[in-house]
GROMACS .gro file of C-alpha atoms in nm:
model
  307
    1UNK     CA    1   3.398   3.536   0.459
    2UNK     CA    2   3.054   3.525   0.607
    3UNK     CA    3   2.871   3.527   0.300
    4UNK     CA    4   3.100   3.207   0.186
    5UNK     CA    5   3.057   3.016   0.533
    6UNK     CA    6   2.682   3.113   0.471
    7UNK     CA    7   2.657   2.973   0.104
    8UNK     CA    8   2.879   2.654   0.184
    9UNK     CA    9   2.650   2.553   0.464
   10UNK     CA   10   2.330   2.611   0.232
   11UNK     CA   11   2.499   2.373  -0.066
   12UNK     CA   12   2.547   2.113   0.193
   13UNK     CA   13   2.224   2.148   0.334
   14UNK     CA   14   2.072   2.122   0.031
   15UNK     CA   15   2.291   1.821  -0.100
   16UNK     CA   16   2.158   1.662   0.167
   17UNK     CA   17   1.812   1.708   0.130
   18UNK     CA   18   1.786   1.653  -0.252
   19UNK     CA   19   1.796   1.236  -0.231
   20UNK     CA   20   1.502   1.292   0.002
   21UNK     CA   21   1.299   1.567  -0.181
   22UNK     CA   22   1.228   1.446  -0.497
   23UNK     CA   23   1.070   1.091  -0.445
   24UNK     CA   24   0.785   1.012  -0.626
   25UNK     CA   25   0.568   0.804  -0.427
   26UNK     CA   26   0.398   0.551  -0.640
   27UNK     CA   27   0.428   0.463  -0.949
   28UNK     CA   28   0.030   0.396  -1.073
   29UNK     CA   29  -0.107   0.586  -1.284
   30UNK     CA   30  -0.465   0.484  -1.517
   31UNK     CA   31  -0.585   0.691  -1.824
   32UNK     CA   32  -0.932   0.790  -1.826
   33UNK     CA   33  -1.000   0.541  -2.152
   34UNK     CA   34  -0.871   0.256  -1.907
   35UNK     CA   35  -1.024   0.336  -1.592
   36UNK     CA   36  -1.370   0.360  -1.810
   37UNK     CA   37  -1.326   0.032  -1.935
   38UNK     CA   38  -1.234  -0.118  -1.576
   39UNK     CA   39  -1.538   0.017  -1.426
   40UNK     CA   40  -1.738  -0.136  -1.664
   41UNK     CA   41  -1.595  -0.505  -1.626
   42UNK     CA   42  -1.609  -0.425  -1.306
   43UNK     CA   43  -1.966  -0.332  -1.270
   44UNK     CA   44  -2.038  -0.664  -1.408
   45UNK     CA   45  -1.795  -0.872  -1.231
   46UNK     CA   46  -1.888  -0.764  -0.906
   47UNK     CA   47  -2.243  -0.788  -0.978
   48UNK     CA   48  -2.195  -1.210  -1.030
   49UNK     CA   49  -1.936  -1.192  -0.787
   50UNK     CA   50  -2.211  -1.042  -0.479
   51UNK     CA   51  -2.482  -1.242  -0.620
   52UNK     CA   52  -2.289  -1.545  -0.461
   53UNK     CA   53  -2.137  -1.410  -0.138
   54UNK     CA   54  -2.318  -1.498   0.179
   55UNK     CA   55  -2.030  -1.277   0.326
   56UNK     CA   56  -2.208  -0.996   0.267
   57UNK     CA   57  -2.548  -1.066   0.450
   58UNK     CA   58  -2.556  -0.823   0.724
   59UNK     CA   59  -2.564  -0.978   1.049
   60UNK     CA   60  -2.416  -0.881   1.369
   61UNK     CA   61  -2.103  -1.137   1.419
   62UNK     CA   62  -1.772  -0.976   1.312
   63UNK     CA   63  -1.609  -1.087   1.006
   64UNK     CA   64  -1.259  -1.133   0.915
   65UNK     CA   65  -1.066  -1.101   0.592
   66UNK     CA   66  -0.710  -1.259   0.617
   67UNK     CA   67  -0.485  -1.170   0.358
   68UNK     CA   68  -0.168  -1.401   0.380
   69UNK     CA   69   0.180  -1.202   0.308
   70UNK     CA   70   0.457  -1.351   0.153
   71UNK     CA   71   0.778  -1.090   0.186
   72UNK     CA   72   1.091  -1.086  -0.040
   73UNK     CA   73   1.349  -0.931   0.072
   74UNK     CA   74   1.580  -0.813  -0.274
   75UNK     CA   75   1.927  -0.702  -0.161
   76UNK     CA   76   2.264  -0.624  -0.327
   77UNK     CA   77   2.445  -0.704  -0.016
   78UNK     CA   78   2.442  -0.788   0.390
   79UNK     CA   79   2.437  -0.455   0.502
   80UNK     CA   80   2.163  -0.215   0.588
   81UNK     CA   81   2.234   0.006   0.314
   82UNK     CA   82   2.240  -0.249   0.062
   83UNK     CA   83   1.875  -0.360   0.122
   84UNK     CA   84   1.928  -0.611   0.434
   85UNK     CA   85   1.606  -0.474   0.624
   86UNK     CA   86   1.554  -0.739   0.954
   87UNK     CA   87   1.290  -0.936   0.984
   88UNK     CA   88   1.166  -0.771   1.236
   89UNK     CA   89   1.099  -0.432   1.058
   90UNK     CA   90   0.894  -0.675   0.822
   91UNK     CA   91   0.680  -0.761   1.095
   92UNK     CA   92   0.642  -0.393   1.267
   93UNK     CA   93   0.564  -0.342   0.841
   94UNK     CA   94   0.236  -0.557   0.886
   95UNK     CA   95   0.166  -0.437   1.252
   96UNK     CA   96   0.155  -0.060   1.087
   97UNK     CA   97  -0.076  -0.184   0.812
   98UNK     CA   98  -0.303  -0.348   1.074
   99UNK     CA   99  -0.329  -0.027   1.208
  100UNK     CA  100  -0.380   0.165   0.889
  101UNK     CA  101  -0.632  -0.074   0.764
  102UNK     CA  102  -0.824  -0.071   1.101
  103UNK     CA  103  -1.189  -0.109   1.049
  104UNK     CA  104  -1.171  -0.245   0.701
  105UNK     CA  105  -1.205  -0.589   0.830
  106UNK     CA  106  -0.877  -0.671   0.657
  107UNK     CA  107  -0.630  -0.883   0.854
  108UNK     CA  108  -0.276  -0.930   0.707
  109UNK     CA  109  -0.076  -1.214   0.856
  110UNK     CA  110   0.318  -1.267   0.768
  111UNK     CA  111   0.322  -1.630   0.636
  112UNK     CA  112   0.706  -1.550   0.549
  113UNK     CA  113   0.978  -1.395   0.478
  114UNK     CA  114   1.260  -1.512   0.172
  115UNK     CA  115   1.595  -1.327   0.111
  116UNK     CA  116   1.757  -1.283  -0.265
  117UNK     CA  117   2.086  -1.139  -0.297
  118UNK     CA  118   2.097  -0.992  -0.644
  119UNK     CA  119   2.270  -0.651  -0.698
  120UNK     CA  120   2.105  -0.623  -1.069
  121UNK     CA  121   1.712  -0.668  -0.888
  122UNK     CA  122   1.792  -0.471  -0.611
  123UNK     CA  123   1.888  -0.190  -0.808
  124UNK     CA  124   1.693  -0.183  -1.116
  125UNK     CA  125   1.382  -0.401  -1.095
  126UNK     CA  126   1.099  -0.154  -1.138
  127UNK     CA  127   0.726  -0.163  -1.396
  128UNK     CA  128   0.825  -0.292  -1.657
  129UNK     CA  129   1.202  -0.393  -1.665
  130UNK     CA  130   1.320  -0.764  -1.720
  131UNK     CA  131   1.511  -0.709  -1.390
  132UNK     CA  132   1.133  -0.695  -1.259
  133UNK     CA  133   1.017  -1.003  -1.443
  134UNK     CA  134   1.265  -1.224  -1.360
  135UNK     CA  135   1.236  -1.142  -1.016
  136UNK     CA  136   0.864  -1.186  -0.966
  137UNK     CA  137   0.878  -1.487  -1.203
  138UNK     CA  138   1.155  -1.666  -0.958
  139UNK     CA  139   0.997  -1.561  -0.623
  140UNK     CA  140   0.597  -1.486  -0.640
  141UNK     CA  141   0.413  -1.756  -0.491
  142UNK     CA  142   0.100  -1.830  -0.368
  143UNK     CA  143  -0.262  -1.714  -0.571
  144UNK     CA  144  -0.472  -1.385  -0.588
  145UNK     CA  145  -0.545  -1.373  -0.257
  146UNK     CA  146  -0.148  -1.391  -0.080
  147UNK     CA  147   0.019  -1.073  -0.105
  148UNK     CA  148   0.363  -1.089  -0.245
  149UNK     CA  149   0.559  -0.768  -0.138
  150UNK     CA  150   0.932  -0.703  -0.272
  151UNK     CA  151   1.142  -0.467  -0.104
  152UNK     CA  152   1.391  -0.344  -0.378
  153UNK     CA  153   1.684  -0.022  -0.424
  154UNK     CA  154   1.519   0.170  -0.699
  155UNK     CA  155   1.861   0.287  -0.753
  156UNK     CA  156   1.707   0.336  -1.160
  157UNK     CA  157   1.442   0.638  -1.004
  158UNK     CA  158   1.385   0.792  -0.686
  159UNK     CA  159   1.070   0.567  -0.640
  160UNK     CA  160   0.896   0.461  -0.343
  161UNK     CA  161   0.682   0.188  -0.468
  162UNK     CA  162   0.430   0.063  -0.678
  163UNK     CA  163   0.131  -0.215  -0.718
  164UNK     CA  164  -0.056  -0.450  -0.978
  165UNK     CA  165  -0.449  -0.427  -0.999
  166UNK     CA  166  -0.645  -0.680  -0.878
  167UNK     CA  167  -0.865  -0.728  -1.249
  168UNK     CA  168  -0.551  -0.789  -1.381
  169UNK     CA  169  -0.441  -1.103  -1.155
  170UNK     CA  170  -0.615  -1.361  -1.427
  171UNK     CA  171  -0.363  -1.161  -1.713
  172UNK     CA  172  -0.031  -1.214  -1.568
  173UNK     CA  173  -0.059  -1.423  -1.228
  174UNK     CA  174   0.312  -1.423  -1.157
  175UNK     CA  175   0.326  -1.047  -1.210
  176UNK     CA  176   0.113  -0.951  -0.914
  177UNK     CA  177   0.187  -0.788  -0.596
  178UNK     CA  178   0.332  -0.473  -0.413
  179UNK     CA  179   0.726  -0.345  -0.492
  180UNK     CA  180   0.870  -0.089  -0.226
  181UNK     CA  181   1.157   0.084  -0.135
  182UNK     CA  182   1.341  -0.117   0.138
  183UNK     CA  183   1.410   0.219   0.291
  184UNK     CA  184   1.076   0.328   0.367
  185UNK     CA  185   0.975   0.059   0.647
  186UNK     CA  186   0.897   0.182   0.965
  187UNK     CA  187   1.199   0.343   1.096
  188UNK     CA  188   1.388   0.322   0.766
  189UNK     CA  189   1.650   0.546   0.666
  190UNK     CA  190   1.442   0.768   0.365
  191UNK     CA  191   1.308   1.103   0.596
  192UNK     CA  192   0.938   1.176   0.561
  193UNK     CA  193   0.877   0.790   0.389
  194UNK     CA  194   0.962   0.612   0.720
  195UNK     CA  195   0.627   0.487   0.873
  196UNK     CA  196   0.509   0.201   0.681
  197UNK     CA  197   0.271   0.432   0.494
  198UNK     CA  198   0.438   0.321   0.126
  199UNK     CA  199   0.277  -0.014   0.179
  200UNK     CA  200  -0.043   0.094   0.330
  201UNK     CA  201  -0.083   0.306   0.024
  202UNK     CA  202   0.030   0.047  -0.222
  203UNK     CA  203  -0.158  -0.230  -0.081
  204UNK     CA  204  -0.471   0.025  -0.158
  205UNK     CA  205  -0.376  -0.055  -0.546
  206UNK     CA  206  -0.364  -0.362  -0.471
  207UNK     CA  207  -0.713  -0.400  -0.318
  208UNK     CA  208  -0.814  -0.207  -0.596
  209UNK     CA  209  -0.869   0.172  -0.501
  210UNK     CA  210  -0.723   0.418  -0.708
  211UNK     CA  211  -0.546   0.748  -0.569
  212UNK     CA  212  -0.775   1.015  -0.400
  213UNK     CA  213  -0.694   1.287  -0.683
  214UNK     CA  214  -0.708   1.247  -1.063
  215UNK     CA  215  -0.445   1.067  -1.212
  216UNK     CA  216  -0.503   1.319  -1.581
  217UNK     CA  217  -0.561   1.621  -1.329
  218UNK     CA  218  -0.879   1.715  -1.376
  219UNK     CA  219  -1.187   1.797  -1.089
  220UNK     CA  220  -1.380   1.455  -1.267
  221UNK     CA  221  -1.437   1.260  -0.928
  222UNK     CA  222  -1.249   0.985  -1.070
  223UNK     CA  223  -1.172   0.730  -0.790
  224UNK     CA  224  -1.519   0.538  -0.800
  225UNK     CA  225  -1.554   0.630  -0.417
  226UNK     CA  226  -1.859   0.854  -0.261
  227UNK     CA  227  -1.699   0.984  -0.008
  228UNK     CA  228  -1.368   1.140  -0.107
  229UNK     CA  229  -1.392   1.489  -0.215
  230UNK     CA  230  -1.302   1.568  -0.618
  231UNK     CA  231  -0.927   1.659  -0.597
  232UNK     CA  232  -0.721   1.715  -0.927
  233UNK     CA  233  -0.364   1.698  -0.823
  234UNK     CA  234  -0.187   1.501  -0.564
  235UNK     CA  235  -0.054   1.674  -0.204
  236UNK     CA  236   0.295   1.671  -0.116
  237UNK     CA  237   0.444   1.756   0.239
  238UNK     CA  238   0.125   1.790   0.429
  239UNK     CA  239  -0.059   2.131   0.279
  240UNK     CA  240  -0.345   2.257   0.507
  241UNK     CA  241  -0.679   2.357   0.377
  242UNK     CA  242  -0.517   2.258   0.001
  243UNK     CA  243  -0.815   2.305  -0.257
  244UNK     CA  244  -0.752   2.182  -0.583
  245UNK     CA  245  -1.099   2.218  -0.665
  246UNK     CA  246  -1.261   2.497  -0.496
  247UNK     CA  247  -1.637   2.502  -0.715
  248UNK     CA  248  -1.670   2.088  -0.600
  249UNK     CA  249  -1.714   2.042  -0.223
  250UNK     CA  250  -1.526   1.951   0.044
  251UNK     CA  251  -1.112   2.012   0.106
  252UNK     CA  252  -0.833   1.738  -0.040
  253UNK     CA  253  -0.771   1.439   0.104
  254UNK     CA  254  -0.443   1.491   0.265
  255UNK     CA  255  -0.432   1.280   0.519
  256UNK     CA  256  -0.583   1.007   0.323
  257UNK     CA  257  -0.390   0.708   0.242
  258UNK     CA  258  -0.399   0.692  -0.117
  259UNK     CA  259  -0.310   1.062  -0.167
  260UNK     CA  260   0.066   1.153  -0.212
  261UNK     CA  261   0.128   1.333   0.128
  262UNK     CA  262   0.427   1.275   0.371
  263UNK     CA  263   0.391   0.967   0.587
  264UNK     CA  264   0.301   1.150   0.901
  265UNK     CA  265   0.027   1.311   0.739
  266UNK     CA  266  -0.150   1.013   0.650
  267UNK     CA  267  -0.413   0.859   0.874
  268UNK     CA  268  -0.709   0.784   0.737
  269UNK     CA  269  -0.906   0.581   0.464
  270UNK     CA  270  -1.288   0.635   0.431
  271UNK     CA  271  -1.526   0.407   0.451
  272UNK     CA  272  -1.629   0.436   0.092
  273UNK     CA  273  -1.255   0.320   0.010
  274UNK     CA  274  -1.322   0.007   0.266
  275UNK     CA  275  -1.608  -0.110   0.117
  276UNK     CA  276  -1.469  -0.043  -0.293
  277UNK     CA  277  -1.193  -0.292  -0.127
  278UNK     CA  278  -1.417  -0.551   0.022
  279UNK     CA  279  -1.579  -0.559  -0.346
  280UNK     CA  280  -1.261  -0.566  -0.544
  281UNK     CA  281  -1.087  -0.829  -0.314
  282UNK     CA  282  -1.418  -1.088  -0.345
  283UNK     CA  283  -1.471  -0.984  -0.712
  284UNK     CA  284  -1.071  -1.021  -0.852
  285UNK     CA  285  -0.937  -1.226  -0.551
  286UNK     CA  286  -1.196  -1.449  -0.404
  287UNK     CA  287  -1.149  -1.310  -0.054
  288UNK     CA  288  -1.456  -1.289   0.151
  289UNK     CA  289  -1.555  -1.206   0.481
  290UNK     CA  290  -1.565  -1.504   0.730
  291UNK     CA  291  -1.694  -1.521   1.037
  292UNK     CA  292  -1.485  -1.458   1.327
  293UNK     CA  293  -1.489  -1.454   1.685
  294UNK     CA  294  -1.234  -1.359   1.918
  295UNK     CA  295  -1.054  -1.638   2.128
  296UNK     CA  296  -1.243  -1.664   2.460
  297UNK     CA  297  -1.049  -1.856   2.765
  298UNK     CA  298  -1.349  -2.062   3.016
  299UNK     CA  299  -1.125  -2.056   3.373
  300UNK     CA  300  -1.302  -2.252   3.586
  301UNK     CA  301  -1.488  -2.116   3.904
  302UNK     CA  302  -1.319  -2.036   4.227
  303UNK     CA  303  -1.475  -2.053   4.569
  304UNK     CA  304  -1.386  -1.910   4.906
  305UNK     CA  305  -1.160  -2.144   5.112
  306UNK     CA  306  -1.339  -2.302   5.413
  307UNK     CA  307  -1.186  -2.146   5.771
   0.00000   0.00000   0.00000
């Protein structure tokens, strides 16, 4: 009787954790023919693209680059479950990705949020689909440089999100921007995926850096970045000391944004990533780094009252 009360609990316990163990966390992937032939546009782009950005003169005053959001909320009905996410986890959304992207210089500002009720998108847009295409073609708005984010069911795949490329904005201008699972906002109902961390990552794409390990699995240091070690599989959970590549130096990037770990596991992106970003976003986007100073309040002087 034991043994059944024993293997009845396991079943349920693992019924329940199924939905939540099998997500796969983005959906970009790049073959190495591909990525070679990016990184030599790209060498040339960004090349004409510096040569004319007094952005990048170093001098001490701050600089800010804004990136405008536009949010679209996709749902199949009112509730919570149905994809009907408040407004204000949007915003806690872009005050987690301020604090992800801290000291890129990036600075992403909510310009608004829209709401579609549409069972078919909510369920099945996804790369690819015409449930996808009809979506973004109804709702994107704005140019390269406003981020269009779509919070969708992937009822389809257990998905978490995915993102264009910037070099491919001039291809297919209403296709671009970030699609996520509604469910992994901060505080959202999908365990482990609950921090905000699905749109820091995909936003990465989006800005143009590529995941920390190698997409074909290899040790090639593949991600065009200095500074991240040569990893050539992606972490799940959040492994310790993992070492997909123990002859290259250095351990994998675990906690790094662009790797596949479990949102509380991620902290970090390097600065190599930051400045590949800065690049990308001027070269593909035309966002540059403006001056900025913080707001400073003159009150005027008080003196001592007279006895």
């Amino acid at each position: 009787m034991l043994f059944f009360a024993f293997f009845a609990l396991t079943a349920i316990a693992s019924a329940l954790a199924a939905p939540f163990a099998n997500y796969t966390r983005c959906g970009n992937a790049i073959s190495p023919g591909e990525r070679d032939a990016v990184e030599a546009k790209f060498a040339i782009d960004s090349a004409a693209a510096l040569a004319g950005d007094d952005s990048r003169i170093p001098i001490t005053l701050p600089r800010r680059r804004t990136v405008h959001v536009v949010w679209h909320i996709i749902q199949e009905s009112n509730s919570l479950s149905g994809g009907a996410i408040s407004d204000d986890a949007v915003r806690q959304s872009i005050t987690a990705m301020n604090q992800h992207y801290k000291g890129s210089t990036f600075n992403f500002v909510l310009d608004k949020i829209d709401r579609t009720t549409n069972a078919d998108w909510f369920r099945y847009a996804t790369r690819g689909t015409a449930q996808q295409t009809a979506m973004k073609k109804a709702l994107h708005t704005g140019d390269a440089k406003v981020l269009n984010v779509y919070s969708v069911g992937f009822k389809s795949e257990s998905l978490l999100g995915y993102a264009t490329w910037p070099w491919d904005f001039s291809g297919n201008n209403a296709d671009d921007g970030v699609v996520i699972l509604y469910s992994s906002v901060p505080g959202g109902s999908t365990p482990q995926f609950n921090q905000g961390k699905t749109l820091s990552h995909e936003t990465g794409h989006w800005l143009g850096v590529y995941h920390v390990f190698d997409d074909n699995y290899t040790c090639n240091d593949t991600d065009g970045v200095a500074d991240t070690p040569a990893q050539s599989q992606p972490s799940f959970g959040c492994p310790t000391n993992k070492d997909s590549c123990p002859s290259k130096p250095g351990l994998d990037s675990i906690h790094n944004y662009m790797d596949y770990s479990d949102d509380p596991c991620m902290n970090t992106f390097t600065a190599g990533q930051f400045e590949r970003m800065k690049t990308q976003a001027l070269t593909y986007r035309g966002i540059k780094g403006v001056i900025w100073l913080p707001t400073i309040t003159f009150l005027p002087p008080s003196f001592p009252t007279a006895l």
